[in-house]
Amino acid sequence: MYSVPKLKSFTAAALDKAVEKLLAAVKEEASAVKTEADWKTFRDRWMARKNGVLTEINDLWLKAAPKEAKREVGQRVNQLKASVEEAVAKAEHLQGQAASGPSAKVLSDTLDITLPGNRRPLGSEHPVIKTMHEIISVFRNLGYSVEEGPVIETDYYNFEALNFPPNHPARDTQDTLFIANQESKPQRDRLLLRTHTSPVQIRTMEKMKPPVRIVIPGKVHRNDPPDASHSPMFHQVEGLAVDTNITFCDLKGTLDHAMKALFGSSVKTSFRPSFFPFTEPSAEMMVSCFICGGSGKRGSEPCRPCKQTGWIEILGCGMVDPNVYGFVDYDPKKVSGFAFGMGADRIAILKYGVDDIQLFFNGDVRFLEQFG
Ligand SMILES: [Zn+2]
């Protein structure tokens, strides 16, 4: 603990050194003050009229100084007094802050009704689910109902009944995740994670006679390594309409209406031939780019979402292949229909300008709360 030394020399250098030591000591002792009792001891030690450090300085330095040094020493002592008083006041303030709050005991015993309550954020729809609901509502308004089915499917419903015969090369276009250890079962009974929501078309037609108008939202899986545009799990919305006299014109009119409802009345649609085992003829439908308005450019920059073509591929569709009706006991001579399917994640990506599909699935609240 600091005690005031007698000064042997009163030169400026000696005074500087003595002052520096004293200031360091007061600072150190101030920092040790934790309670009100600490602070009183600290204050008295430095400021008491009798035996306080300031009193001792007065006696040992100022009074003992030779005449010619008195002015110099007096100035230093006055400055020191001011510094010590400041340190004492500051220590009181800090100690007072700690002491002014209620003690832990009091806190645990009382209920402060003025405190804000625990905030429980409400949350909101995930952007992919929100997009699926928007798509569904467009078709609901056209009189479609919603059907769902199992995510773990049999080979029969996922492939065979949709006109993918065993060993047909079209199966290779859907890299499938199979459930292990089923070699003892016949192939059509083996389980897999459905690669599309199309099995629900078969399940619905098995239990329902035409007319059928359904949309099928759901989760599907493919063995795709994750990257910015692929995920082993993603979401589709499919649709199916089967009735008498349904033609390709009905397909075009229905989907054109749906795209205008989803992306704005100014979008145009365009169809080009494609292939799916369960539809014949099949088509891919494109919409005019609703980001650049079909120009392929955004200002002077190229439009990335449409790859500068002005068109965005949005879904696959076609007239239901008559072979499929054979699996569900419909008479292909009496009924006809169309089916379509789109990736909900892809549409959400386009709609919200997201550049990485992984963002939808890694559960980062900072990303998701932008869609609240
Ligand atoms: Zn564009």
mmCIF file of C-alpha atoms in Angstrom, residues 131-144 215 254-255 257-263:
data_model
loop_
_atom_site.group_PDB
_atom_site.id
_atom_site.type_symbol
_atom_site.label_atom_id
_atom_site.label_comp_id
_atom_site.label_asym_id
_atom_site.label_seq_id
_atom_site.Cartn_x
_atom_site.Cartn_y
_atom_site.Cartn_z
ATOM 1 C CA THR A 131 -45.017 -20.042 -53.256
ATOM 2 C CA MET A 132 -46.733 -23.451 -53.193
ATOM 3 C CA HIS A 133 -49.786 -21.901 -51.556
ATOM 4 C CA GLU A 134 -49.893 -19.189 -54.223
ATOM 5 C CA ILE A 135 -49.758 -21.777 -57.007
ATOM 6 C CA ILE A 136 -52.415 -23.894 -55.293
ATOM 7 C CA SER A 137 -54.733 -20.939 -54.845
ATOM 8 C CA VAL A 138 -54.581 -20.128 -58.577
ATOM 9 C CA PHE A 139 -55.795 -23.646 -59.382
ATOM 10 C CA ARG A 140 -58.286 -23.771 -56.526
ATOM 11 C CA ASN A 141 -59.950 -20.765 -58.135
ATOM 12 C CA LEU A 142 -60.288 -22.863 -61.301
ATOM 13 C CA GLY A 143 -62.066 -25.608 -59.352
ATOM 14 C CA TYR A 144 -59.102 -27.902 -58.656
ATOM 15 C CA VAL A 215 -53.204 -30.161 -57.779
ATOM 16 C CA THR A 254 -55.338 -23.244 -68.330
ATOM 17 C CA LEU A 255 -51.578 -22.851 -67.953
ATOM 18 C CA HIS A 257 -54.143 -18.234 -67.287
ATOM 19 C CA ALA A 258 -52.220 -19.671 -64.302
ATOM 20 C CA MET A 259 -48.939 -18.009 -65.315
ATOM 21 C CA LYS A 260 -50.632 -14.636 -65.729
ATOM 22 C CA ALA A 261 -52.193 -15.055 -62.285
ATOM 23 C CA LEU A 262 -48.805 -15.945 -60.793
ATOM 24 C CA PHE A 263 -46.429 -13.586 -62.578
#
